[in-house]
Amino acid sequence: MPLRIATFNIENLMARFDFSGFRHENRQDRVVRMFGVSDKELYRDLEQARLISETDDTRQLSALAIAATGADILCLQEVDDMAALNSFERAYLSRMMGVGYRQKVLVEGNDTRGIDVALMMRDKTRDGQPIQLVEVRSHAALTYEQLGLFTPQIGLTNKPDDRVFRRDCLEVDVRIGNKPLTIYVLHLKSMTQSRDDTDGRFASMPVREAEVRAVRHIIERRFGTDGAGTASFVICGDMNDYQERLKVTGDQFSGYAFEPVREEMSALDIFTRDGFADNIVRRRPEMDRWTLFHSRGPEEQHLCQLDYIFLSQALARHNPDVFPEIIRQGQPYRTVMPAGQQVERFPRVGWDRPKASDHCPVVVSLELP
């Protein structure tokens, strides 16, 4: 009775216009910026036309990437609201997949841009087992003080009564046939550049570490410290951190080289260092685990895994030979891939845009114990 579960940062699935670029150039799209529009109403008209046109291409590609996963349950990040999710499923996904994801879960979280985590499910698995939504819990309101996670490092950017999760830890109980599964959907703190231009990943690390500790606390409170090793749960999402990466050097003329680099520290070590959860993507070859291409120009380029499906110990033991897939056909052509990993892109993918997302979906077929 395999269950296919996927995670995908769909990148700004929005159902609203953002006109803040008229006054803030760093929020202005590069096309409109070229024309130096000084009239506010004209800017609004142009921005609406540009975004509507670009969004249609983008969402066709996003839907193709989701369809390629063949997932029964899909965990999403960067979703505007339930209206946007419903519109996308009806107007794009259902046209490509027929019977779509009729069961949907989204709880408004803490993100200042209004993007949320969400979950979509079919009514049945591909082999006909019913998928039942049992219970939904949001943990968006939890604070550092409540969980005992406030530290001097956290205090540099937060107060004790601030909320731990930048978006949410969405906890969803389902039954597949008669077998239970708990799904945690996350989108951790981004690796934003700090004000003094220090490394954004390390500057934001304490916040992500607190989020990961909070997730462990939630799971161990639910199942018990020992019970967490026998429970069936998955932790899915965009973790905005990595334990390893492929450093990319060279160029299209001299050729590219890819050097595996192991990070000395990562917030995700809190999940993996004692075997609490298994990053199933690590079952893939070392050079073939990446889900995102990061580039700040030729001097700073790497491939890394930001998108994860962590399995509980029980699920990992019960699925010793399963092999996750990474869907890369929606990546823009600027993404540099190691030899042998090149894929045929979906129709109309561009050099930088349109694209399915800057992230790749990850999917795995699991047998539930």
mmCIF file of C-alpha atoms in Angstrom:
data_model
loop_
_atom_site.group_PDB
_atom_site.id
_atom_site.type_symbol
_atom_site.label_atom_id
_atom_site.label_comp_id
_atom_site.label_asym_id
_atom_site.label_seq_id
_atom_site.Cartn_x
_atom_site.Cartn_y
_atom_site.Cartn_z
ATOM 1 C CA MET A 1 0.000 0.000 0.000
ATOM 2 C CA PRO A 2 2.493 2.694 -1.101
ATOM 3 C CA LEU A 3 1.772 6.314 -0.264
ATOM 4 C CA ARG A 4 3.455 8.970 -2.391
ATOM 5 C CA ILE A 5 4.175 12.119 -0.392
ATOM 6 C CA ALA A 6 5.907 15.215 -1.748
ATOM 7 C CA THR A 7 7.097 18.620 -0.599
ATOM 8 C CA PHE A 8 7.403 21.700 -2.813
ATOM 9 C CA ASN A 9 8.157 25.366 -2.226
ATOM 10 C CA ILE A 10 5.912 26.673 -4.991
ATOM 11 C CA GLU A 11 7.420 30.189 -4.727
ATOM 12 C CA ASN A 12 4.933 32.981 -4.152
ATOM 13 C CA LEU A 13 1.603 31.418 -5.074
ATOM 14 C CA MET A 14 -0.110 34.792 -4.763
ATOM 15 C CA ALA A 15 -3.623 36.033 -5.523
ATOM 16 C CA ARG A 16 -2.922 39.729 -4.996
ATOM 17 C CA PHE A 17 -0.828 42.505 -6.480
ATOM 18 C CA ASP A 18 2.078 44.180 -4.703
ATOM 19 C CA PHE A 19 2.542 47.773 -5.801
ATOM 20 C CA SER A 20 5.163 48.663 -3.181
ATOM 21 C CA GLY A 21 7.820 48.739 -5.907
ATOM 22 C CA PHE A 22 6.554 52.151 -7.006
ATOM 23 C CA ARG A 23 8.171 53.713 -3.934
ATOM 24 C CA HIS A 24 10.756 51.020 -3.091
ATOM 25 C CA GLU A 25 13.035 50.286 -6.035
ATOM 26 C CA ASN A 26 14.463 47.116 -4.485
ATOM 27 C CA ARG A 27 10.934 45.637 -4.614
ATOM 28 C CA GLN A 28 10.385 46.670 -8.216
ATOM 29 C CA ASP A 29 10.473 44.108 -10.999
ATOM 30 C CA ARG A 30 13.462 44.506 -13.318
ATOM 31 C CA VAL A 31 11.294 44.885 -16.456
ATOM 32 C CA VAL A 32 9.294 47.823 -15.095
ATOM 33 C CA ARG A 33 12.477 49.342 -13.637
ATOM 34 C CA MET A 34 13.987 49.582 -17.128
ATOM 35 C CA PHE A 35 11.250 51.962 -18.222
ATOM 36 C CA GLY A 36 11.509 54.343 -15.260
ATOM 37 C CA VAL A 37 7.753 54.716 -14.812
ATOM 38 C CA SER A 38 7.039 57.855 -12.754
ATOM 39 C CA ASP A 39 3.232 57.865 -12.928
ATOM 40 C CA LYS A 40 1.665 55.829 -10.142
ATOM 41 C CA GLU A 41 -1.470 54.785 -12.027
ATOM 42 C CA LEU A 42 0.523 53.792 -15.093
ATOM 43 C CA TYR A 43 2.866 51.801 -12.862
ATOM 44 C CA ARG A 44 -0.083 49.932 -11.349
ATOM 45 C CA ASP A 45 -1.498 49.117 -14.799
ATOM 46 C CA LEU A 46 1.847 47.900 -16.120
ATOM 47 C CA GLU A 47 2.597 45.854 -13.014
ATOM 48 C CA GLN A 48 -0.786 44.135 -13.153
ATOM 49 C CA ALA A 49 -0.345 43.272 -16.835
ATOM 50 C CA ARG A 50 3.207 42.024 -16.302
ATOM 51 C CA LEU A 51 2.326 39.880 -13.301
ATOM 52 C CA ILE A 52 -0.780 38.335 -14.865
ATOM 53 C CA SER A 53 1.174 37.332 -17.968
ATOM 54 C CA GLU A 54 4.157 35.994 -16.031
ATOM 55 C CA THR A 55 1.986 34.165 -13.508
ATOM 56 C CA ASP A 56 0.176 32.131 -16.152
ATOM 57 C CA ASP A 57 3.446 30.708 -17.480
ATOM 58 C CA THR A 58 4.804 30.163 -13.984
ATOM 59 C CA ARG A 59 1.748 28.320 -12.687
ATOM 60 C CA GLN A 60 1.563 26.072 -15.732
ATOM 61 C CA LEU A 61 5.146 25.046 -14.961
ATOM 62 C CA SER A 62 4.405 24.679 -11.226
ATOM 63 C CA ALA A 63 1.486 22.390 -12.070
ATOM 64 C CA LEU A 64 3.663 20.316 -14.404
ATOM 65 C CA ALA A 65 6.236 19.891 -11.623
ATOM 66 C CA ILE A 66 3.538 18.756 -9.185
ATOM 67 C CA ALA A 67 2.018 16.406 -11.750
ATOM 68 C CA ALA A 68 5.457 14.863 -12.268
ATOM 69 C CA THR A 69 5.599 13.885 -8.590
ATOM 70 C CA GLY A 70 2.455 11.745 -8.840
ATOM 71 C CA ALA A 71 1.971 12.532 -5.142
ATOM 72 C CA ASP A 72 -1.054 11.439 -3.116
ATOM 73 C CA ILE A 73 -0.242 14.031 -0.438
ATOM 74 C CA LEU A 74 1.498 17.299 -1.257
ATOM 75 C CA CYS A 75 3.090 19.645 1.306
ATOM 76 C CA LEU A 76 3.472 23.208 0.039
ATOM 77 C CA GLN A 77 5.287 26.352 1.104
ATOM 78 C CA GLU A 78 4.756 30.006 0.053
ATOM 79 C CA VAL A 79 0.988 29.853 -0.486
ATOM 80 C CA ASP A 80 -0.934 33.130 -0.214
ATOM 81 C CA ASP A 81 -4.222 31.797 1.153
ATOM 82 C CA MET A 82 -6.896 29.146 0.628
ATOM 83 C CA ALA A 83 -8.486 31.120 -2.205
ATOM 84 C CA ALA A 84 -5.195 31.130 -4.121
ATOM 85 C CA LEU A 85 -4.710 27.416 -3.457
ATOM 86 C CA ASN A 86 -8.217 26.552 -4.641
ATOM 87 C CA SER A 87 -7.843 28.667 -7.777
ATOM 88 C CA PHE A 88 -4.505 27.083 -8.633
ATOM 89 C CA GLU A 89 -5.835 23.559 -8.097
ATOM 90 C CA ARG A 90 -8.938 24.141 -10.205
ATOM 91 C CA ALA A 91 -7.441 26.233 -13.005
ATOM 92 C CA TYR A 92 -4.073 24.506 -13.430
ATOM 93 C CA LEU A 93 -3.601 21.218 -11.564
ATOM 94 C CA SER A 94 -6.937 19.634 -12.423
ATOM 95 C CA ARG A 95 -6.421 20.386 -16.137
ATOM 96 C CA MET A 96 -3.190 18.379 -16.084
ATOM 97 C CA MET A 97 -4.070 15.653 -13.587
ATOM 98 C CA GLY A 98 -7.812 15.088 -13.864
ATOM 99 C CA VAL A 99 -9.052 14.185 -10.383
ATOM 100 C CA GLY A 100 -7.094 16.552 -8.208
ATOM 101 C CA TYR A 101 -6.351 17.326 -4.578
ATOM 102 C CA ARG A 102 -9.805 17.950 -3.167
ATOM 103 C CA GLN A 103 -8.743 17.897 0.498
ATOM 104 C CA LYS A 104 -6.818 21.013 1.453
ATOM 105 C CA VAL A 105 -5.404 22.367 4.711
ATOM 106 C CA LEU A 106 -4.092 25.900 5.258
ATOM 107 C CA VAL A 107 -3.913 27.903 8.485
ATOM 108 C CA GLU A 108 -2.838 31.550 8.395
ATOM 109 C CA GLY A 109 0.587 31.752 10.036
ATOM 110 C CA ASN A 110 3.077 34.398 11.113
ATOM 111 C CA ASP A 111 4.850 35.398 7.913
ATOM 112 C CA THR A 112 4.966 39.161 7.379
ATOM 113 C CA ARG A 113 4.514 38.699 3.613
ATOM 114 C CA GLY A 114 1.417 36.595 4.204
ATOM 115 C CA ILE A 115 2.817 33.358 2.737
ATOM 116 C CA ASP A 116 1.751 30.150 4.483
ATOM 117 C CA VAL A 117 2.419 26.434 4.528
ATOM 118 C CA ALA A 118 -0.338 24.176 3.225
ATOM 119 C CA LEU A 119 -1.216 20.586 2.479
ATOM 120 C CA MET A 120 -3.281 19.017 -0.303
ATOM 121 C CA MET A 121 -4.478 15.406 -0.500
ATOM 122 C CA ARG A 122 -6.285 13.191 -2.931
ATOM 123 C CA ASP A 123 -9.346 11.284 -1.730
ATOM 124 C CA LYS A 124 -7.547 8.000 -2.453
ATOM 125 C CA THR A 125 -4.030 6.801 -3.083
ATOM 126 C CA ARG A 126 -3.109 5.715 -6.575
ATOM 127 C CA ASP A 127 -3.906 2.097 -5.661
ATOM 128 C CA GLY A 128 -7.310 2.988 -4.206
ATOM 129 C CA GLN A 129 -6.697 3.252 -0.462
ATOM 130 C CA PRO A 130 -8.849 6.015 1.131
ATOM 131 C CA ILE A 131 -7.022 9.058 2.518
ATOM 132 C CA GLN A 132 -8.849 10.492 5.532
ATOM 133 C CA LEU A 133 -8.120 13.832 7.160
ATOM 134 C CA VAL A 134 -8.367 13.226 10.924
ATOM 135 C CA GLU A 135 -7.134 16.368 12.710
ATOM 136 C CA VAL A 136 -5.252 19.606 12.096
ATOM 137 C CA ARG A 137 -3.177 21.560 14.637
ATOM 138 C CA SER A 138 -1.438 24.881 14.163
ATOM 139 C CA HIS A 139 1.508 25.784 16.403
ATOM 140 C CA ALA A 140 1.958 29.318 15.076
ATOM 141 C CA ALA A 141 1.151 30.924 18.435
ATOM 142 C CA LEU A 142 3.936 29.228 20.436
ATOM 143 C CA THR A 143 6.494 31.654 21.910
ATOM 144 C CA TYR A 144 10.149 31.341 22.891
ATOM 145 C CA GLU A 145 9.200 31.831 26.531
ATOM 146 C CA GLN A 146 6.541 29.107 26.484
ATOM 147 C CA LEU A 147 9.003 26.523 25.158
ATOM 148 C CA GLY A 148 12.035 27.672 27.156
ATOM 149 C CA LEU A 149 13.908 28.551 23.976
ATOM 150 C CA PHE A 150 14.816 32.167 24.676
ATOM 151 C CA THR A 151 18.608 32.631 24.695
ATOM 152 C CA PRO A 152 20.971 35.612 24.536
ATOM 153 C CA GLN A 153 21.493 34.901 20.820
ATOM 154 C CA ILE A 154 17.753 34.891 20.191
ATOM 155 C CA GLY A 155 17.522 38.070 22.249
ATOM 156 C CA LEU A 156 19.608 39.948 19.670
ATOM 157 C CA THR A 157 16.635 39.933 17.281
ATOM 158 C CA ASN A 158 13.616 38.764 19.296
ATOM 159 C CA LYS A 159 11.751 39.177 22.581
ATOM 160 C CA PRO A 160 10.717 36.314 24.918
ATOM 161 C CA ASP A 161 7.043 36.592 23.921
ATOM 162 C CA ASP A 162 7.772 36.581 20.179
ATOM 163 C CA ARG A 163 6.488 33.603 18.221
ATOM 164 C CA VAL A 164 8.987 30.853 17.508
ATOM 165 C CA PHE A 165 7.847 29.879 14.022
ATOM 166 C CA ARG A 166 8.335 32.384 11.233
ATOM 167 C CA ARG A 167 5.385 30.721 9.474
ATOM 168 C CA ASP A 168 3.977 27.726 11.339
ATOM 169 C CA CYS A 169 4.515 24.125 12.265
ATOM 170 C CA LEU A 170 1.384 22.649 10.705
ATOM 171 C CA GLU A 171 0.551 19.260 12.232
ATOM 172 C CA VAL A 172 -1.854 17.092 10.221
ATOM 173 C CA ASP A 173 -3.106 13.636 11.238
ATOM 174 C CA VAL A 174 -4.327 11.398 8.425
ATOM 175 C CA ARG A 175 -5.298 7.772 7.964
ATOM 176 C CA ILE A 176 -4.299 5.821 4.872
ATOM 177 C CA GLY A 177 -6.666 2.886 4.798
ATOM 178 C CA ASN A 178 -6.596 2.020 8.491
ATOM 179 C CA LYS A 179 -3.020 3.189 9.122
ATOM 180 C CA PRO A 180 -2.197 6.481 10.888
ATOM 181 C CA LEU A 181 0.367 9.023 9.745
ATOM 182 C CA THR A 182 1.254 12.423 11.184
ATOM 183 C CA ILE A 183 2.644 15.076 8.842
ATOM 184 C CA TYR A 184 4.515 18.199 9.961
ATOM 185 C CA VAL A 185 4.751 20.928 7.317
ATOM 186 C CA LEU A 186 7.440 23.590 7.825
ATOM 187 C CA HIS A 187 9.018 26.621 6.205
ATOM 188 C CA LEU A 188 11.858 27.732 8.451
ATOM 189 C CA LYS A 189 13.462 31.154 8.821
ATOM 190 C CA SER A 190 15.150 32.306 5.605
ATOM 191 C CA MET A 191 18.881 32.913 5.294
ATOM 192 C CA THR A 192 18.479 36.670 4.984
ATOM 193 C CA GLN A 193 21.544 38.871 4.747
ATOM 194 C CA SER A 194 22.225 40.631 8.051
ATOM 195 C CA ARG A 195 22.457 44.413 8.384
ATOM 196 C CA ASP A 196 26.228 44.394 8.871
ATOM 197 C CA ASP A 197 26.624 42.232 5.723
ATOM 198 C CA THR A 198 27.856 39.190 7.657
ATOM 199 C CA ASP A 199 26.965 35.684 6.504
ATOM 200 C CA GLY A 200 23.165 35.566 6.383
ATOM 201 C CA ARG A 201 23.027 31.830 7.031
ATOM 202 C CA PHE A 202 24.961 32.037 10.292
ATOM 203 C CA ALA A 203 23.292 35.275 11.385
ATOM 204 C CA SER A 204 19.855 33.653 11.104
ATOM 205 C CA MET A 205 20.943 30.234 12.436
ATOM 206 C CA PRO A 206 19.771 30.751 16.064
ATOM 207 C CA VAL A 207 16.198 31.387 14.910
ATOM 208 C CA ARG A 208 16.145 28.236 12.747
ATOM 209 C CA GLU A 209 17.695 26.204 15.559
ATOM 210 C CA ALA A 210 14.925 27.343 17.881
ATOM 211 C CA GLU A 211 12.323 26.368 15.278
ATOM 212 C CA VAL A 212 13.804 22.883 14.915
ATOM 213 C CA ARG A 213 13.992 22.427 18.696
ATOM 214 C CA ALA A 214 10.357 23.499 18.883
ATOM 215 C CA VAL A 215 9.376 20.849 16.323
ATOM 216 C CA ARG A 216 11.191 18.159 18.340
ATOM 217 C CA HIS A 217 9.455 19.391 21.476
ATOM 218 C CA ILE A 218 6.053 19.160 19.772
ATOM 219 C CA ILE A 219 6.722 15.640 18.517
ATOM 220 C CA GLU A 220 8.199 14.342 21.780
ATOM 221 C CA ARG A 221 5.386 15.902 23.786
ATOM 222 C CA ARG A 222 2.919 14.161 21.477
ATOM 223 C CA PHE A 223 4.509 10.719 21.283
ATOM 224 C CA GLY A 224 6.899 10.718 24.254
ATOM 225 C CA THR A 225 10.695 10.660 24.025
ATOM 226 C CA ASP A 226 10.739 6.889 23.510
ATOM 227 C CA GLY A 227 7.497 6.808 21.543
ATOM 228 C CA ALA A 228 8.928 9.170 18.939
ATOM 229 C CA GLY A 229 11.054 6.227 17.810
ATOM 230 C CA THR A 230 8.016 4.035 17.124
ATOM 231 C CA ALA A 231 5.536 6.598 15.776
ATOM 232 C CA SER A 232 4.799 7.101 12.081
ATOM 233 C CA PHE A 233 5.503 10.725 11.196
ATOM 234 C CA VAL A 234 7.162 12.759 8.464
ATOM 235 C CA ILE A 235 8.601 16.267 8.632
ATOM 236 C CA CYS A 236 8.360 18.007 5.266
ATOM 237 C CA GLY A 237 9.232 21.410 3.962
ATOM 238 C CA ASP A 238 11.680 24.117 3.020
ATOM 239 C CA MET A 239 14.160 24.190 5.902
ATOM 240 C CA ASN A 240 16.248 27.097 4.531
ATOM 241 C CA ASP A 241 19.388 25.327 5.725
ATOM 242 C CA TYR A 242 21.696 22.560 4.606
ATOM 243 C CA GLN A 243 24.228 20.157 6.069
ATOM 244 C CA GLU A 244 26.189 19.876 2.839
ATOM 245 C CA ARG A 245 26.415 21.572 -0.537
ATOM 246 C CA LEU A 246 28.144 21.371 -3.900
ATOM 247 C CA LYS A 247 30.423 24.359 -4.441
ATOM 248 C CA VAL A 248 30.287 25.368 -8.104
ATOM 249 C CA THR A 249 33.348 26.883 -9.799
ATOM 250 C CA GLY A 250 34.250 27.608 -13.408
ATOM 251 C CA ASP A 251 32.072 28.870 -16.222
ATOM 252 C CA GLN A 252 30.523 27.839 -19.519
ATOM 253 C CA PHE A 253 33.806 28.432 -21.355
ATOM 254 C CA SER A 254 36.272 26.639 -19.076
ATOM 255 C CA GLY A 255 33.740 24.128 -17.795
ATOM 256 C CA TYR A 256 32.155 23.755 -14.378
ATOM 257 C CA ALA A 257 33.539 21.883 -11.373
ATOM 258 C CA PHE A 258 31.531 20.656 -8.383
ATOM 259 C CA GLU A 259 33.139 20.215 -4.966
ATOM 260 C CA PRO A 260 31.192 18.544 -2.116
ATOM 261 C CA VAL A 261 31.424 20.614 1.076
ATOM 262 C CA ARG A 262 30.258 19.376 4.472
ATOM 263 C CA GLU A 263 29.026 22.155 6.770
ATOM 264 C CA GLU A 264 30.403 22.286 10.304
ATOM 265 C CA MET A 265 27.016 23.183 11.709
ATOM 266 C CA SER A 266 23.393 23.272 10.617
ATOM 267 C CA ALA A 267 20.095 23.761 12.419
ATOM 268 C CA LEU A 268 19.076 20.411 10.925
ATOM 269 C CA ASP A 269 21.684 18.612 13.048
ATOM 270 C CA ILE A 270 19.084 18.811 15.833
ATOM 271 C CA PHE A 271 16.913 16.409 13.827
ATOM 272 C CA THR A 272 19.616 14.010 12.667
ATOM 273 C CA ARG A 273 22.562 13.862 15.060
ATOM 274 C CA ASP A 274 20.992 11.293 17.423
ATOM 275 C CA GLY A 275 18.897 9.482 14.830
ATOM 276 C CA PHE A 276 15.675 11.254 15.774
ATOM 277 C CA ALA A 277 14.732 11.582 12.103
ATOM 278 C CA ASP A 278 16.142 10.359 8.799
ATOM 279 C CA ASN A 279 16.775 12.733 5.886
ATOM 280 C CA ILE A 280 15.734 10.299 3.200
ATOM 281 C CA VAL A 281 17.339 12.363 0.417
ATOM 282 C CA ARG A 282 20.719 11.285 1.801
ATOM 283 C CA ARG A 283 20.009 7.888 0.238
ATOM 284 C CA ARG A 284 20.778 9.510 -3.089
ATOM 285 C CA PRO A 285 24.406 9.863 -4.301
ATOM 286 C CA GLU A 286 26.328 12.723 -2.690
ATOM 287 C CA MET A 287 26.429 14.748 -5.910
ATOM 288 C CA ASP A 288 22.716 14.302 -6.565
ATOM 289 C CA ARG A 289 20.904 15.572 -3.450
ATOM 290 C CA TRP A 290 20.440 19.222 -4.325
ATOM 291 C CA THR A 291 17.052 20.929 -4.666
ATOM 292 C CA LEU A 292 18.134 24.554 -5.271
ATOM 293 C CA PHE A 293 20.804 26.454 -7.180
ATOM 294 C CA HIS A 294 22.124 29.486 -5.296
ATOM 295 C CA SER A 295 24.049 32.169 -7.174
ATOM 296 C CA ARG A 296 25.252 35.674 -6.372
ATOM 297 C CA GLY A 297 27.296 35.751 -9.559
ATOM 298 C CA PRO A 298 30.247 33.608 -10.712
ATOM 299 C CA GLU A 299 32.123 34.067 -7.440
ATOM 300 C CA GLU A 300 29.408 32.563 -5.224
ATOM 301 C CA GLN A 301 27.522 29.589 -6.608
ATOM 302 C CA HIS A 302 26.428 26.322 -5.059
ATOM 303 C CA LEU A 303 23.847 23.573 -5.250
ATOM 304 C CA CYS A 304 22.240 22.543 -1.971
ATOM 305 C CA GLN A 305 19.326 20.696 -0.439
ATOM 306 C CA LEU A 306 16.816 23.073 1.131
ATOM 307 C CA ASP A 307 13.752 20.836 0.676
ATOM 308 C CA TYR A 308 13.378 17.828 2.966
ATOM 309 C CA ILE A 309 11.310 14.796 3.814
ATOM 310 C CA PHE A 310 12.459 13.550 7.225
ATOM 311 C CA LEU A 311 11.153 10.139 8.244
ATOM 312 C CA SER A 312 10.577 8.977 11.807
ATOM 313 C CA GLN A 313 12.744 6.067 12.926
ATOM 314 C CA ALA A 314 9.801 3.697 12.552
ATOM 315 C CA LEU A 315 9.107 4.773 8.968
ATOM 316 C CA ALA A 316 12.796 4.707 8.044
ATOM 317 C CA ARG A 317 13.168 1.144 9.380
ATOM 318 C CA HIS A 318 10.013 0.028 7.563
ATOM 319 C CA ASN A 319 11.245 1.540 4.270
ATOM 320 C CA PRO A 320 14.937 0.604 4.099
ATOM 321 C CA ASP A 321 15.152 0.522 0.310
ATOM 322 C CA VAL A 322 12.928 3.371 -0.858
ATOM 323 C CA PHE A 323 14.626 6.001 -2.986
ATOM 324 C CA PRO A 324 13.309 9.594 -3.177
ATOM 325 C CA GLU A 325 12.948 11.473 -6.445
ATOM 326 C CA ILE A 326 13.812 15.119 -7.122
ATOM 327 C CA ILE A 327 11.861 16.809 -9.935
ATOM 328 C CA ARG A 328 14.200 19.205 -11.764
ATOM 329 C CA GLN A 329 12.467 19.707 -15.124
ATOM 330 C CA GLY A 330 11.012 23.031 -13.934
ATOM 331 C CA GLN A 331 14.391 24.565 -13.078
ATOM 332 C CA PRO A 332 15.464 27.577 -15.156
ATOM 333 C CA TYR A 333 18.295 27.095 -17.627
ATOM 334 C CA ARG A 334 20.647 29.193 -15.496
ATOM 335 C CA THR A 335 20.768 26.298 -13.015
ATOM 336 C CA VAL A 336 24.125 24.571 -13.400
ATOM 337 C CA MET A 337 23.900 20.778 -13.071
ATOM 338 C CA PRO A 338 26.671 18.179 -12.717
ATOM 339 C CA ALA A 339 27.368 15.860 -15.637
ATOM 340 C CA GLY A 340 24.714 13.216 -16.107
ATOM 341 C CA GLN A 341 22.046 15.162 -14.213
ATOM 342 C CA GLN A 342 20.814 17.370 -17.047
ATOM 343 C CA VAL A 343 17.100 16.984 -17.696
ATOM 344 C CA GLU A 344 14.740 17.992 -20.478
ATOM 345 C CA ARG A 345 12.989 21.105 -19.219
ATOM 346 C CA PHE A 346 9.253 21.597 -19.359
ATOM 347 C CA PRO A 347 8.027 23.633 -22.357
ATOM 348 C CA ARG A 348 8.571 27.410 -22.082
ATOM 349 C CA VAL A 349 11.049 27.286 -19.195
ATOM 350 C CA GLY A 350 13.348 30.296 -19.561
ATOM 351 C CA TRP A 351 16.915 31.172 -18.619
ATOM 352 C CA ASP A 352 15.795 32.697 -15.308
ATOM 353 C CA ARG A 353 12.020 32.811 -15.756
ATOM 354 C CA PRO A 354 9.460 31.526 -16.281
ATOM 355 C CA LYS A 355 10.163 28.508 -14.109
ATOM 356 C CA ALA A 356 8.193 26.126 -11.914
ATOM 357 C CA SER A 357 9.938 27.514 -8.815
ATOM 358 C CA ASP A 358 13.443 28.198 -7.623
ATOM 359 C CA HIS A 359 13.027 24.967 -5.602
ATOM 360 C CA CYS A 360 12.627 21.390 -6.830
ATOM 361 C CA PRO A 361 9.836 19.144 -5.537
ATOM 362 C CA VAL A 362 10.938 16.070 -3.576
ATOM 363 C CA VAL A 363 8.741 12.944 -3.527
ATOM 364 C CA VAL A 364 8.968 9.448 -2.047
ATOM 365 C CA SER A 365 6.775 6.332 -2.012
ATOM 366 C CA LEU A 366 6.344 4.910 1.499
ATOM 367 C CA GLU A 367 4.833 1.791 2.999
ATOM 368 C CA LEU A 368 3.194 2.512 6.341
ATOM 369 C CA PRO A 369 3.840 0.051 9.195
#
